[in-house]
XYZ file of C-alpha atoms in Angstrom:
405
model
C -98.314 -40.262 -89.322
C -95.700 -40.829 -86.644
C -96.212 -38.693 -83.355
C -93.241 -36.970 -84.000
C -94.301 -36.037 -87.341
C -97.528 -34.610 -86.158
C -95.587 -32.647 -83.274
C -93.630 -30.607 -85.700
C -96.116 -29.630 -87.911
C -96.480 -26.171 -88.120
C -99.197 -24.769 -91.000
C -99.465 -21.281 -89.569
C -98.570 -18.250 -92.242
C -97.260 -14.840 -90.974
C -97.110 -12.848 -94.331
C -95.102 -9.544 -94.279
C -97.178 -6.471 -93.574
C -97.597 -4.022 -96.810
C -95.368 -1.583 -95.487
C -92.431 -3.987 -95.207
C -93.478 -5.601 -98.596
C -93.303 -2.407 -100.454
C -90.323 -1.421 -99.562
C -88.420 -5.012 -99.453
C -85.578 -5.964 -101.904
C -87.479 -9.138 -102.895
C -91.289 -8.685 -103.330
C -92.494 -11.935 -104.892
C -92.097 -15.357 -104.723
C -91.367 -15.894 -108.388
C -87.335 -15.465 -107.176
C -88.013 -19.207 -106.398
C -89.483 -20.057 -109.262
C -86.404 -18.585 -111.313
C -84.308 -19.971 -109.059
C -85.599 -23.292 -109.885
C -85.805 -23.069 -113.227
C -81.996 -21.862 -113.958
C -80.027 -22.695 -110.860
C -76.571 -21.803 -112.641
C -77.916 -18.697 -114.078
C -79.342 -17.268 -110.503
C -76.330 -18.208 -109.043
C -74.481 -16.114 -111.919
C -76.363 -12.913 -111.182
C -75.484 -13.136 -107.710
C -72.102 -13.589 -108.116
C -72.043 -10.485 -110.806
C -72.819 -8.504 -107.998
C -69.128 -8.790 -106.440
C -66.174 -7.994 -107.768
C -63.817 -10.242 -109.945
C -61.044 -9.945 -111.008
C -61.217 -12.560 -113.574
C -64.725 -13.632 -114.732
C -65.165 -16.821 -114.456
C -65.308 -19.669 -117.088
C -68.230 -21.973 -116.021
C -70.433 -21.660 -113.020
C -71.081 -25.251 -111.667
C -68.846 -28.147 -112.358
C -70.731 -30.824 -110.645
C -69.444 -34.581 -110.459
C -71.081 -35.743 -106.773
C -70.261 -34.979 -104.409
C -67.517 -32.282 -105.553
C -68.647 -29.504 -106.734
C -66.688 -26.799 -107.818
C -68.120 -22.989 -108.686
C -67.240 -20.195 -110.514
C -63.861 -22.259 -112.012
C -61.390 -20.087 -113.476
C -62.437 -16.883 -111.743
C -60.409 -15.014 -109.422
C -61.529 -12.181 -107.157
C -60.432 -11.347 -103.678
C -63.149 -11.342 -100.421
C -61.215 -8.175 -98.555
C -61.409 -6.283 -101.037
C -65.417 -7.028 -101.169
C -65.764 -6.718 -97.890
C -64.052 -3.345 -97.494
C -61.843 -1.647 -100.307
C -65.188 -1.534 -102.917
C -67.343 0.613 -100.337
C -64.846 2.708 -99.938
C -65.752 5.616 -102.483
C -69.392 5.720 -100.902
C -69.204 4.488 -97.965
C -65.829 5.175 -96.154
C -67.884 6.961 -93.290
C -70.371 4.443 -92.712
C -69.961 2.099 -89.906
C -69.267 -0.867 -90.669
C -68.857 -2.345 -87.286
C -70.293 -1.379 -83.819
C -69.050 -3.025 -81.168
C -69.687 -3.118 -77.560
C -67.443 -5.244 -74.957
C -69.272 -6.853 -72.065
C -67.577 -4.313 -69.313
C -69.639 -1.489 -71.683
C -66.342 0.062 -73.393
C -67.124 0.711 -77.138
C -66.238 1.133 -80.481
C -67.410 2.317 -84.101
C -65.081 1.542 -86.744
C -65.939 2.892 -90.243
C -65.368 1.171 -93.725
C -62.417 3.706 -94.111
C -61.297 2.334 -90.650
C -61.475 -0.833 -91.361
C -59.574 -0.870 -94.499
C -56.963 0.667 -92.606
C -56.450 -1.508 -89.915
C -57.199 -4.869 -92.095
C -53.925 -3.882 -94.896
C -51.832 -3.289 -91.795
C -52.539 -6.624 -90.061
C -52.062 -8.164 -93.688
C -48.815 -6.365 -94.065
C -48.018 -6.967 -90.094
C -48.578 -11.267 -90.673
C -46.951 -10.865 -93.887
C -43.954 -9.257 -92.056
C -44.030 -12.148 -89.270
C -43.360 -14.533 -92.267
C -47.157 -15.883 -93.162
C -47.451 -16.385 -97.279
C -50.292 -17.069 -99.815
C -51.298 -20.632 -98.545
C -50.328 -20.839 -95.088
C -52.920 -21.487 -92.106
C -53.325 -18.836 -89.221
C -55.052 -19.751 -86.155
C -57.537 -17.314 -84.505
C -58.244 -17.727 -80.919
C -59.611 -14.177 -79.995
C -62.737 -12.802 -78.021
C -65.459 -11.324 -80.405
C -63.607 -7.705 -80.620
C -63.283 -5.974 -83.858
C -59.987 -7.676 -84.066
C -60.964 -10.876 -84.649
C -63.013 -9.401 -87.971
C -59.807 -7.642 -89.093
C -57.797 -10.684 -88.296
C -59.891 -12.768 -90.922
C -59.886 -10.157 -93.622
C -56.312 -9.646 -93.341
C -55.554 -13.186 -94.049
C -58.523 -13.326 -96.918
C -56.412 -10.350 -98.566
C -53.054 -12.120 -98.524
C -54.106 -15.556 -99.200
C -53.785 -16.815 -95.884
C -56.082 -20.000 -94.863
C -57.621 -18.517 -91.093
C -58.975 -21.288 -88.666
C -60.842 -19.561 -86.060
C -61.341 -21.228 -82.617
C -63.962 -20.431 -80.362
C -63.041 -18.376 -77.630
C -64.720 -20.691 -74.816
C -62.851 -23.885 -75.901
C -59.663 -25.267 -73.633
C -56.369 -25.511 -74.317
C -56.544 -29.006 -75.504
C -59.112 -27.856 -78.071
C -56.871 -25.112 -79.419
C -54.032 -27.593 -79.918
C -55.567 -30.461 -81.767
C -56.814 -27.679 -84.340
C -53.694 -26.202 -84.686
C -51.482 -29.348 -84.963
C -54.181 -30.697 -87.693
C -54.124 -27.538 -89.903
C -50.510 -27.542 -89.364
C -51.313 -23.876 -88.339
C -47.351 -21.156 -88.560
C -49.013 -18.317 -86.981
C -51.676 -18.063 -83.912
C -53.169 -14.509 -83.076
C -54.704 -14.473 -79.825
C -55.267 -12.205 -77.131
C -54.464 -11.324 -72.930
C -57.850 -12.014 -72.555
C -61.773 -11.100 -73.148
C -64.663 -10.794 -70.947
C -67.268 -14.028 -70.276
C -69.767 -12.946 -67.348
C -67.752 -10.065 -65.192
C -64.683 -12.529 -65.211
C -61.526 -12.051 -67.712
C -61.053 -15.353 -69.865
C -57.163 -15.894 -69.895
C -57.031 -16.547 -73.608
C -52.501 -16.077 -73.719
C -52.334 -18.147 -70.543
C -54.573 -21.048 -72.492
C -52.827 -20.798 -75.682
C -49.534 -20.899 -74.402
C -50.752 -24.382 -72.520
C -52.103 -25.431 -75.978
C -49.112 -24.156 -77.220
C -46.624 -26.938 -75.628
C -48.082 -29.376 -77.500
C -47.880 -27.845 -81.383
C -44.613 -27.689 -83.789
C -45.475 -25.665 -86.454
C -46.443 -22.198 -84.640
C -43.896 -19.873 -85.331
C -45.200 -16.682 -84.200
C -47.906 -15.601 -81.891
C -49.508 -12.134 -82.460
C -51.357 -10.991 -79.254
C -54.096 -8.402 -78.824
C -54.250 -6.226 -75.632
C -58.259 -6.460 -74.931
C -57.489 -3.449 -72.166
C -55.370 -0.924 -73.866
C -52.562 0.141 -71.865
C -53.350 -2.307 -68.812
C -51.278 -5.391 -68.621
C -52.623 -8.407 -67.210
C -50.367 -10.503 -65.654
C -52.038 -13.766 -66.601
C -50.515 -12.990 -70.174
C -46.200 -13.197 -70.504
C -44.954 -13.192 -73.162
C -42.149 -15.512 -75.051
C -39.239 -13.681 -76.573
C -39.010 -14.181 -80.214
C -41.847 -15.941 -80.517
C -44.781 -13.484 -79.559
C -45.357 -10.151 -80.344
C -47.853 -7.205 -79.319
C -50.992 -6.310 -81.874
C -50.104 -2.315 -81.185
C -46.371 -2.917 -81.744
C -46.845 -4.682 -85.098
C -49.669 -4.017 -86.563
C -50.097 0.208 -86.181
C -46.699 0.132 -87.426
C -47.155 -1.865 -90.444
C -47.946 0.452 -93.745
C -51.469 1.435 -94.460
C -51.554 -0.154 -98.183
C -51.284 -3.951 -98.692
C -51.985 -5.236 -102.180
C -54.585 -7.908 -102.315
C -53.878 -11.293 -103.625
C -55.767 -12.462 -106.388
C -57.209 -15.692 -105.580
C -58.870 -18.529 -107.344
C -62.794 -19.053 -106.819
C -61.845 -22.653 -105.743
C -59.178 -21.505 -103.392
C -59.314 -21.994 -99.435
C -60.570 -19.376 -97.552
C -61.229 -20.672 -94.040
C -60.893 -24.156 -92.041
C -63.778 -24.309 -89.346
C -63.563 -27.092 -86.751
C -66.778 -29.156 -85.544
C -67.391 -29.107 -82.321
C -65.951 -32.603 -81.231
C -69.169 -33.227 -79.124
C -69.957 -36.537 -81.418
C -65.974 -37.559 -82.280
C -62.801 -35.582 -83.295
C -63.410 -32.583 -84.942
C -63.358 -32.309 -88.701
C -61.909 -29.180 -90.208
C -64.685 -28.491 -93.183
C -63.125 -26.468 -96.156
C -64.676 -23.343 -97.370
C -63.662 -21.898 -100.545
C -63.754 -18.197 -101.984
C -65.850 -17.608 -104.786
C -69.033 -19.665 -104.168
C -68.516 -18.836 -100.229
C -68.988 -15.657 -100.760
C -71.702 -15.441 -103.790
C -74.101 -17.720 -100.957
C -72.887 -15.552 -97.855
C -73.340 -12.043 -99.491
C -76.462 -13.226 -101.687
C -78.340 -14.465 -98.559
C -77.424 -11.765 -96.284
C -78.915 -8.977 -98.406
C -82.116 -11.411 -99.890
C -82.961 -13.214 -96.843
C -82.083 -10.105 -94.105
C -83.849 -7.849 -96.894
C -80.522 -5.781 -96.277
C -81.140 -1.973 -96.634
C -78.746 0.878 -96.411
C -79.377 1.976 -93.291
C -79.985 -1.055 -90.885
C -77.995 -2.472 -87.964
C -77.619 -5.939 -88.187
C -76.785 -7.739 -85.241
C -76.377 -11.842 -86.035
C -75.413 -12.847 -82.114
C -73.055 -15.502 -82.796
C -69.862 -15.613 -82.297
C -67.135 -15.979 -85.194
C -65.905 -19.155 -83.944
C -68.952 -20.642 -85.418
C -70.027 -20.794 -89.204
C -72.648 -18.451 -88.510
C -70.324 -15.931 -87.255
C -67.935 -15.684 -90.460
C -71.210 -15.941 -92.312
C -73.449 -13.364 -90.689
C -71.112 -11.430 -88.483
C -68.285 -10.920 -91.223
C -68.623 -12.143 -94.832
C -72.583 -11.658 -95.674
C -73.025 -8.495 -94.405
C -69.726 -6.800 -95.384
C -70.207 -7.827 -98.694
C -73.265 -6.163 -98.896
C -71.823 -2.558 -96.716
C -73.463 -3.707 -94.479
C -73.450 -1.810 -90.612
C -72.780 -4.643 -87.946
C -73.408 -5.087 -84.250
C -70.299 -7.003 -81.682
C -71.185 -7.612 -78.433
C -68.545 -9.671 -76.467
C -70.211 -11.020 -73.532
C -73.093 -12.599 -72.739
C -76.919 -12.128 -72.525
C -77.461 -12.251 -69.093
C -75.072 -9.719 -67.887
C -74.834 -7.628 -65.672
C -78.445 -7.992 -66.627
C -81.067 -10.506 -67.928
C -81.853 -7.616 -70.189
C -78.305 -6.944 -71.639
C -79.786 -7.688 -75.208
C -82.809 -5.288 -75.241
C -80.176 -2.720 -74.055
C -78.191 -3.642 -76.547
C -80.775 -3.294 -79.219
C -82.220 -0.002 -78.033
C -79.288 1.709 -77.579
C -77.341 0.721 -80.899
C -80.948 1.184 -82.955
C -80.518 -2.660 -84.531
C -83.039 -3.231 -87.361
C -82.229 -6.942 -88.215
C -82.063 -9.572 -85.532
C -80.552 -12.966 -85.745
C -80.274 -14.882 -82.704
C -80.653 -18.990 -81.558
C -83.783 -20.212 -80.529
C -81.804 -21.914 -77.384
C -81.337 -18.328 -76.602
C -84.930 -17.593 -77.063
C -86.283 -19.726 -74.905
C -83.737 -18.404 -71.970
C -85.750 -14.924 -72.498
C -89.034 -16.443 -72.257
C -87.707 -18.331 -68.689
C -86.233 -15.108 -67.514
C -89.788 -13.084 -68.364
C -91.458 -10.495 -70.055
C -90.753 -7.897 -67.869
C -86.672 -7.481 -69.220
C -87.501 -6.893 -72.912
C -90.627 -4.090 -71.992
C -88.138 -2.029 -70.449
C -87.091 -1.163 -73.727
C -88.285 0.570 -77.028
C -87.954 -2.135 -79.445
C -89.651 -0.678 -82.110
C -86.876 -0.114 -84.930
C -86.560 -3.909 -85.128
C -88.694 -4.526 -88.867
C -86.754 -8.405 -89.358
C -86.601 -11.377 -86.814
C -84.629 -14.496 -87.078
C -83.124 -17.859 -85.746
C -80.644 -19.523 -86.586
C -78.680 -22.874 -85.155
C -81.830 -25.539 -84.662
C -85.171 -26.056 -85.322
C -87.336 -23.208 -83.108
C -90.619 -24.214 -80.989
C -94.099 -22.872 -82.305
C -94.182 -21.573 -78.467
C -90.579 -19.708 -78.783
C -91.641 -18.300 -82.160
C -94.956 -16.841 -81.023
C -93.078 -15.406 -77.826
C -90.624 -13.775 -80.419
C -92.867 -12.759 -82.605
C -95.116 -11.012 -80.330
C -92.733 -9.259 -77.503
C -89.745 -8.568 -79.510
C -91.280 -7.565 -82.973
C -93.273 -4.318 -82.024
């Protein structure tokens, strides 16, 4: 066996305690085993749990490497996300959010659904239709969410950039998904400093012909920042446009195969590729795996750390758990700020349940020591896990044993 090989073998078991077994969603293996044994019809069930509004006429039409799912179905993710929790959950929190100065927000399901139709009625207004791409270039507030939901409701393709990227990144993904509308924002916190986000779009801006309009969130309300002007005609205020835009937006109904979202690679090995994600077998995976996988329950927080310029975030920030009415954690800024133990905090204070976090991030903790995560009563979190690359037997253990009390 090569060295490598033995270095990443890993034969050690943790089973689930009885507690958590008795009261989990999934119980058994044998889900694998059915699984296995009818792929199309698993995948069937879970996708019975949304709502269509066309059932579909096949599940899987596979000819490698296309595949195509759910084929003649239509169904809209909005209104899974939000309008179908409405009659029982339109109190619940569905997002909890926390900016990295300390301000906060709850926004409920009822909330939500008011502030996603307006922004679909507000980019429908600033001329975006069924097919066209919008660009997203936002911290992680609650506006970014509402900014992809509002586009899944009208039809509109989003492309979310990363918040942390440069100018020159911006542009290239705009100008290749031939992006007419950018929504962006005066800025958002990284660290105690403010991140110029208008100032860097309007650079990337110079270089792209197919914006039209730019819709710009105020991340202070009420405080300008002078970093941000504004270009008459072309950009317009979040609080101008969207709390005046009507309450009720009717939801487009979209093909299972449509686009959803465009998400860039990161460029780090070439020029970024814009991978395609559709709607209806998106979603099914998304929502299915959040609620089997997280073991989703009514009343957890779930707080998946990425941010939504990454697959992980629409995934596990946005789409999964929303589906499912799901409460979710935000936190803009980072982990080290103004403490080392800005996570624990975070945790304690907001009572999260599920967490889902990188191993890089992980192994920062263990550097930074034990001492910043004892500080804090831990003990509501019953699920642990990583996500983005393979995690260390060593990281694992320290996780295992500090964080899950």
């Amino acid at each position: 066996m090569p060295d490598i090989d033995v270095l990443l073998e890993e034969v050690r078991r943790f089973e689930p305690s009885d507690s958590f077994r008795r009261s989990a969603g999934v119980r058994d293996s044998k889900i694998y085993e059915e699984a296995a044994r009818d792929p199309e019809g698993f995948w069937a069930r879970q996708a019975a749990t949304l709502e269509w509004f066309t059932p579909w006429n096949r599940v899987l039409e596979w000819t490698p490497p296309h595949a195509k799912w759910f084929t003649g179905g239509t169904l809209n993710v909005a209104v899974n996300c939000v309008d179908r929790h409405l009659a029982m959950r339109r109190n619940k929190p569905a997002l909890i959010w926390e900016g990295e100065p300390g301000d906060r927000r709850s926004v409920s399901y009822g909330q939500l659904s008011v502030e996603v139709n307006r922004c679909a009625n507000a980019l429908r207004n600033l001329g975006v239709r069924r097919g066209d791409r919008v660009a997203i270039y936002l911290p992680l507030i609650p506006e970014a969410a509402v900014a992809m939901l509002a586009c899944a409701r009208i039809g509109a393709i989003h492309s979310v950039v990363f918040g942390g990227f440069s100018p020159e990144s911006l542009r290239d993904r705009i100008n290749d998904a031939r992006a007419k509308l950018l929504i962006t924002a005066d800025g958002g916190y990284r660290r105690g400093n403010l991140v110029p986000l208008k100032r860097n779009a309007d650079r990337a801006l110079d270089g792209c012909q197919t914006i039209e309009r730019v819709l710009v969130v105020q991340r202070r309300p009420g405080v300008e920042d002078e970093s941000a002007t504004m270009k008459r005609g072309r950009d317009v205020w979040w609080h101008d446009v969207v709390a005046a835009a009507p309450a009720d937006c009717p939801p487009e109904r979209m093909d299972a195969e449509d686009v959803l979202y465009i998400l860039y690679t990161s460029g780090t090995t070439g020029k970024p590729k814009g991978i395609v994600h559709t709607t209806g077998g998106y979603l099914t995976g998304v929502a299915a795996t959040a609620r089997l996988v997280f073991d989703l329950q009514e009343n957890d927080v779930f707080w998946c750390t990425a941010d939504v310029g990454w697959v992980t975030g629409h995934s596990y920030v946005v789409y999964g758990p929303l589906a499912n009415g799901a409460t979710c954690l935000m936190y803009e800024g980072a982990p080290d700020w103004p403490e080392k133990d800005r996570f624990w905090d975070l945790c304690e204070r907001h009572g999260v349940t599920i967490l889902y976090t990188a191993p890089t991030a992980i192994r920062a903790f263990m550097k930074w020591g034990d001492q910043y995560p004892a500080r804090h009563d831990l003990s509501r979190l019953r699920l642990l896990g990583t996500v983005g690359e393979p995690i260390n037997p060593e990281a694992w253990m320290w996780y295992l044993s500090l964080i899950h009390i």
